[in-house]
């Protein structure tokens, strides 16, 4: 099983929409259930210069998505935040790792970023383990961060900082 990661293209909108139709994908992110293809067409077609969007492919099928936004504030141009989702049926197959490796390579070797940030729900153990595997640490927690499935959920603020050599 080979996972390929590439830049997302407008033609990928339907497949990305399908990722976020999966309960774990929308429950573990700030996405809402039942996304429209028009929403994703708009997001993928109008990507600003400071945003990078990727898809992961498993057996030529799009099964994961990562979006990374570099801060435009002059005092935070060394920082990017990202979000990602993986189809429920592709979870645990290395898709998240492949997407995260791509984002980290871009951040470290091409964009000269010092800090990557992610917010993860405190009950999303799979995501938290993935981020820790790549050197992210929990920097804080926000109670009642988001409303999901009829109740408020807390989130960790995590970051990976490139240490000076």
PDB file of C-alpha atoms in Angstrom:
ATOM      1  CA  UNK A   1       0.000   0.000   0.000  1.00  0.00           C
ATOM      2  CA  UNK A   2       1.651   3.197  -1.201  1.00  0.00           C
ATOM      3  CA  UNK A   3       0.353   6.550   0.003  1.00  0.00           C
ATOM      4  CA  UNK A   4       0.935   9.445  -2.372  1.00  0.00           C
ATOM      5  CA  UNK A   5       0.561  13.051  -1.291  1.00  0.00           C
ATOM      6  CA  UNK A   6       0.055  15.874  -3.758  1.00  0.00           C
ATOM      7  CA  UNK A   7      -1.325  19.389  -3.907  1.00  0.00           C
ATOM      8  CA  UNK A   8      -5.103  19.543  -3.915  1.00  0.00           C
ATOM      9  CA  UNK A   9      -6.723  20.643  -7.168  1.00  0.00           C
ATOM     10  CA  UNK A  10     -10.199  22.020  -7.906  1.00  0.00           C
ATOM     11  CA  UNK A  11     -11.187  18.666  -9.407  1.00  0.00           C
ATOM     12  CA  UNK A  12     -10.623  17.073  -5.963  1.00  0.00           C
ATOM     13  CA  UNK A  13     -13.554  18.904  -4.349  1.00  0.00           C
ATOM     14  CA  UNK A  14     -15.954  15.941  -4.485  1.00  0.00           C
ATOM     15  CA  UNK A  15     -13.412  13.545  -2.962  1.00  0.00           C
ATOM     16  CA  UNK A  16     -12.475  16.009  -0.200  1.00  0.00           C
ATOM     17  CA  UNK A  17     -16.169  16.528   0.555  1.00  0.00           C
ATOM     18  CA  UNK A  18     -16.478  12.749   0.941  1.00  0.00           C
ATOM     19  CA  UNK A  19     -13.633  12.693   3.497  1.00  0.00           C
ATOM     20  CA  UNK A  20     -15.564  15.078   5.738  1.00  0.00           C
ATOM     21  CA  UNK A  21     -18.802  13.106   5.365  1.00  0.00           C
ATOM     22  CA  UNK A  22     -17.266  10.412   7.573  1.00  0.00           C
ATOM     23  CA  UNK A  23     -18.279  10.765  11.240  1.00  0.00           C
ATOM     24  CA  UNK A  24     -14.761  10.638  12.701  1.00  0.00           C
ATOM     25  CA  UNK A  25     -13.482  13.129  10.140  1.00  0.00           C
ATOM     26  CA  UNK A  26     -16.071  15.799  10.878  1.00  0.00           C
ATOM     27  CA  UNK A  27     -16.286  14.987  14.606  1.00  0.00           C
ATOM     28  CA  UNK A  28     -12.528  15.365  15.029  1.00  0.00           C
ATOM     29  CA  UNK A  29     -12.365  18.704  13.203  1.00  0.00           C
ATOM     30  CA  UNK A  30     -14.294  21.957  13.107  1.00  0.00           C
ATOM     31  CA  UNK A  31     -16.139  20.795   9.969  1.00  0.00           C
ATOM     32  CA  UNK A  32     -19.893  20.382  10.017  1.00  0.00           C
ATOM     33  CA  UNK A  33     -21.670  17.179   8.925  1.00  0.00           C
ATOM     34  CA  UNK A  34     -23.029  16.975   5.377  1.00  0.00           C
ATOM     35  CA  UNK A  35     -20.642  19.353   3.620  1.00  0.00           C
ATOM     36  CA  UNK A  36     -21.575  20.568   0.161  1.00  0.00           C
ATOM     37  CA  UNK A  37     -19.414  20.039  -2.876  1.00  0.00           C
ATOM     38  CA  UNK A  38     -19.833  23.776  -3.643  1.00  0.00           C
ATOM     39  CA  UNK A  39     -18.160  24.644  -0.340  1.00  0.00           C
ATOM     40  CA  UNK A  40     -15.150  22.507  -1.191  1.00  0.00           C
ATOM     41  CA  UNK A  41     -15.024  23.729  -4.793  1.00  0.00           C
ATOM     42  CA  UNK A  42     -14.815  27.271  -3.455  1.00  0.00           C
ATOM     43  CA  UNK A  43     -12.151  26.386  -0.882  1.00  0.00           C
ATOM     44  CA  UNK A  44      -9.962  24.527  -3.368  1.00  0.00           C
ATOM     45  CA  UNK A  45     -10.400  26.974  -6.251  1.00  0.00           C
ATOM     46  CA  UNK A  46      -9.612  30.134  -4.287  1.00  0.00           C
ATOM     47  CA  UNK A  47      -6.554  29.180  -2.255  1.00  0.00           C
ATOM     48  CA  UNK A  48      -4.624  32.259  -1.053  1.00  0.00           C
ATOM     49  CA  UNK A  49      -0.850  32.374  -1.517  1.00  0.00           C
ATOM     50  CA  UNK A  50      -0.244  31.703   2.185  1.00  0.00           C
ATOM     51  CA  UNK A  51      -2.357  28.527   2.226  1.00  0.00           C
ATOM     52  CA  UNK A  52      -1.192  25.086   1.135  1.00  0.00           C
ATOM     53  CA  UNK A  53      -3.685  22.299   0.559  1.00  0.00           C
ATOM     54  CA  UNK A  54      -2.797  18.645   0.070  1.00  0.00           C
ATOM     55  CA  UNK A  55      -4.566  15.357  -0.507  1.00  0.00           C
ATOM     56  CA  UNK A  56      -3.362  11.867   0.312  1.00  0.00           C
ATOM     57  CA  UNK A  57      -4.103   9.065  -2.115  1.00  0.00           C
ATOM     58  CA  UNK A  58      -4.306   5.384  -1.306  1.00  0.00           C
ATOM     59  CA  UNK A  59      -4.722   3.090  -4.308  1.00  0.00           C
ATOM     60  CA  UNK A  60      -5.481   6.165  -6.473  1.00  0.00           C
ATOM     61  CA  UNK A  61      -8.365   7.196  -4.197  1.00  0.00           C
ATOM     62  CA  UNK A  62      -8.269  10.426  -2.174  1.00  0.00           C
ATOM     63  CA  UNK A  63      -8.524   9.463   1.497  1.00  0.00           C
ATOM     64  CA  UNK A  64      -6.964  12.396   3.361  1.00  0.00           C
ATOM     65  CA  UNK A  65      -6.722  16.174   3.285  1.00  0.00           C
ATOM     66  CA  UNK A  66      -4.452  18.695   4.991  1.00  0.00           C
ATOM     67  CA  UNK A  67      -4.605  22.454   4.812  1.00  0.00           C
ATOM     68  CA  UNK A  68      -1.809  24.630   6.206  1.00  0.00           C
ATOM     69  CA  UNK A  69      -1.993  28.398   6.579  1.00  0.00           C
ATOM     70  CA  UNK A  70       1.105  30.528   7.093  1.00  0.00           C
ATOM     71  CA  UNK A  71       0.413  33.573   9.253  1.00  0.00           C
ATOM     72  CA  UNK A  72       0.446  36.847   7.315  1.00  0.00           C
ATOM     73  CA  UNK A  73       0.999  39.073  10.340  1.00  0.00           C
ATOM     74  CA  UNK A  74       4.618  40.304   9.995  1.00  0.00           C
ATOM     75  CA  UNK A  75       5.409  39.350  13.577  1.00  0.00           C
ATOM     76  CA  UNK A  76       4.112  35.780  13.081  1.00  0.00           C
ATOM     77  CA  UNK A  77       5.335  34.937   9.598  1.00  0.00           C
ATOM     78  CA  UNK A  78       7.455  32.185  11.149  1.00  0.00           C
ATOM     79  CA  UNK A  79       4.246  30.343  12.164  1.00  0.00           C
ATOM     80  CA  UNK A  80       1.736  28.146  10.365  1.00  0.00           C
ATOM     81  CA  UNK A  81      -1.345  26.326  11.577  1.00  0.00           C
ATOM     82  CA  UNK A  82      -2.960  23.346   9.947  1.00  0.00           C
ATOM     83  CA  UNK A  83      -5.962  21.080  10.006  1.00  0.00           C
ATOM     84  CA  UNK A  84      -6.439  17.664   8.557  1.00  0.00           C
ATOM     85  CA  UNK A  85      -8.946  14.912   8.031  1.00  0.00           C
ATOM     86  CA  UNK A  86      -8.723  11.253   7.033  1.00  0.00           C
ATOM     87  CA  UNK A  87     -11.557   9.070   5.808  1.00  0.00           C
ATOM     88  CA  UNK A  88     -12.729   6.735   8.550  1.00  0.00           C
ATOM     89  CA  UNK A  89     -12.015   3.662   6.418  1.00  0.00           C
ATOM     90  CA  UNK A  90      -8.390   4.788   5.889  1.00  0.00           C
ATOM     91  CA  UNK A  91      -7.601   5.577   9.541  1.00  0.00           C
ATOM     92  CA  UNK A  92      -4.594   3.770  10.977  1.00  0.00           C
ATOM     93  CA  UNK A  93      -3.009   3.143   7.557  1.00  0.00           C
ATOM     94  CA  UNK A  94      -0.377   5.910   7.654  1.00  0.00           C
ATOM     95  CA  UNK A  95      -2.380   8.552   5.790  1.00  0.00           C
ATOM     96  CA  UNK A  96      -2.108  11.129   8.580  1.00  0.00           C
ATOM     97  CA  UNK A  97       1.621  10.491   8.899  1.00  0.00           C
ATOM     98  CA  UNK A  98       2.145  10.956   5.163  1.00  0.00           C
ATOM     99  CA  UNK A  99       0.224  14.240   5.161  1.00  0.00           C
ATOM    100  CA  UNK A 100       2.033  15.509   8.247  1.00  0.00           C
ATOM    101  CA  UNK A 101       5.462  14.575   6.818  1.00  0.00           C
ATOM    102  CA  UNK A 102       4.625  16.626   3.731  1.00  0.00           C
ATOM    103  CA  UNK A 103       3.573  19.661   5.794  1.00  0.00           C
ATOM    104  CA  UNK A 104       6.659  19.449   8.018  1.00  0.00           C
ATOM    105  CA  UNK A 105       8.973  19.129   5.016  1.00  0.00           C
ATOM    106  CA  UNK A 106       7.400  22.217   3.455  1.00  0.00           C
ATOM    107  CA  UNK A 107       7.610  24.140   6.738  1.00  0.00           C
ATOM    108  CA  UNK A 108      11.187  23.173   7.609  1.00  0.00           C
ATOM    109  CA  UNK A 109      12.897  22.955   4.232  1.00  0.00           C
ATOM    110  CA  UNK A 110      11.076  25.401   1.977  1.00  0.00           C
ATOM    111  CA  UNK A 111       9.207  28.025   3.982  1.00  0.00           C
ATOM    112  CA  UNK A 112      11.714  28.452   6.835  1.00  0.00           C
ATOM    113  CA  UNK A 113       8.994  28.224   9.465  1.00  0.00           C
ATOM    114  CA  UNK A 114       9.910  27.873  13.114  1.00  0.00           C
ATOM    115  CA  UNK A 115       6.548  26.940  14.601  1.00  0.00           C
ATOM    116  CA  UNK A 116       3.657  24.695  13.505  1.00  0.00           C
ATOM    117  CA  UNK A 117       0.412  24.853  15.480  1.00  0.00           C
ATOM    118  CA  UNK A 118      -2.584  22.542  15.709  1.00  0.00           C
ATOM    119  CA  UNK A 119      -5.663  22.399  17.910  1.00  0.00           C
ATOM    120  CA  UNK A 120      -6.905  18.910  18.769  1.00  0.00           C
ATOM    121  CA  UNK A 121      -9.919  17.850  20.799  1.00  0.00           C
ATOM    122  CA  UNK A 122      -8.784  16.366  24.088  1.00  0.00           C
ATOM    123  CA  UNK A 123     -10.671  13.131  23.349  1.00  0.00           C
ATOM    124  CA  UNK A 124      -9.075  12.654  19.913  1.00  0.00           C
ATOM    125  CA  UNK A 125      -6.383  10.270  21.138  1.00  0.00           C
ATOM    126  CA  UNK A 126      -5.421   9.046  17.672  1.00  0.00           C
ATOM    127  CA  UNK A 127      -4.664  12.595  16.471  1.00  0.00           C
ATOM    128  CA  UNK A 128      -2.851  13.573  19.668  1.00  0.00           C
ATOM    129  CA  UNK A 129      -0.610  10.491  19.400  1.00  0.00           C
ATOM    130  CA  UNK A 130       0.131  11.308  15.759  1.00  0.00           C
ATOM    131  CA  UNK A 131       1.117  14.885  16.553  1.00  0.00           C
ATOM    132  CA  UNK A 132       3.280  13.820  19.498  1.00  0.00           C
ATOM    133  CA  UNK A 133       5.007  11.277  17.235  1.00  0.00           C
ATOM    134  CA  UNK A 134       6.103  14.220  15.076  1.00  0.00           C
ATOM    135  CA  UNK A 135       7.377  16.306  17.990  1.00  0.00           C
ATOM    136  CA  UNK A 136       4.297  18.364  18.872  1.00  0.00           C
ATOM    137  CA  UNK A 137       3.741  19.152  22.544  1.00  0.00           C
ATOM    138  CA  UNK A 138       0.625  20.233  24.410  1.00  0.00           C
ATOM    139  CA  UNK A 139       1.001  23.899  25.329  1.00  0.00           C
ATOM    140  CA  UNK A 140      -2.422  24.463  26.850  1.00  0.00           C
ATOM    141  CA  UNK A 141      -6.056  23.463  27.007  1.00  0.00           C
ATOM    142  CA  UNK A 142      -9.248  25.354  26.274  1.00  0.00           C
ATOM    143  CA  UNK A 143     -12.392  24.162  28.011  1.00  0.00           C
ATOM    144  CA  UNK A 144     -15.625  24.284  26.001  1.00  0.00           C
ATOM    145  CA  UNK A 145     -13.578  25.061  22.886  1.00  0.00           C
ATOM    146  CA  UNK A 146     -16.201  23.888  20.385  1.00  0.00           C
ATOM    147  CA  UNK A 147     -19.740  22.557  20.211  1.00  0.00           C
ATOM    148  CA  UNK A 148     -19.956  19.008  18.860  1.00  0.00           C
ATOM    149  CA  UNK A 149     -22.774  16.507  18.804  1.00  0.00           C
ATOM    150  CA  UNK A 150     -24.894  18.420  21.295  1.00  0.00           C
ATOM    151  CA  UNK A 151     -22.230  19.295  23.861  1.00  0.00           C
ATOM    152  CA  UNK A 152     -19.121  21.358  24.394  1.00  0.00           C
ATOM    153  CA  UNK A 153     -15.703  19.743  24.001  1.00  0.00           C
ATOM    154  CA  UNK A 154     -12.287  20.855  25.166  1.00  0.00           C
ATOM    155  CA  UNK A 155      -9.199  21.122  22.997  1.00  0.00           C
ATOM    156  CA  UNK A 156      -5.438  21.047  23.381  1.00  0.00           C
ATOM    157  CA  UNK A 157      -3.286  23.671  21.723  1.00  0.00           C
ATOM    158  CA  UNK A 158      -0.229  21.865  20.403  1.00  0.00           C
ATOM    159  CA  UNK A 159       2.894  23.095  18.670  1.00  0.00           C
ATOM    160  CA  UNK A 160       6.106  21.861  17.122  1.00  0.00           C
ATOM    161  CA  UNK A 161       8.965  24.331  17.347  1.00  0.00           C
ATOM    162  CA  UNK A 162      12.187  23.999  15.361  1.00  0.00           C
ATOM    163  CA  UNK A 163      15.016  24.522  17.827  1.00  0.00           C
ATOM    164  CA  UNK A 164      18.004  26.606  16.741  1.00  0.00           C
ATOM    165  CA  UNK A 165      21.023  24.499  15.842  1.00  0.00           C
TER     166      UNK A 165
END
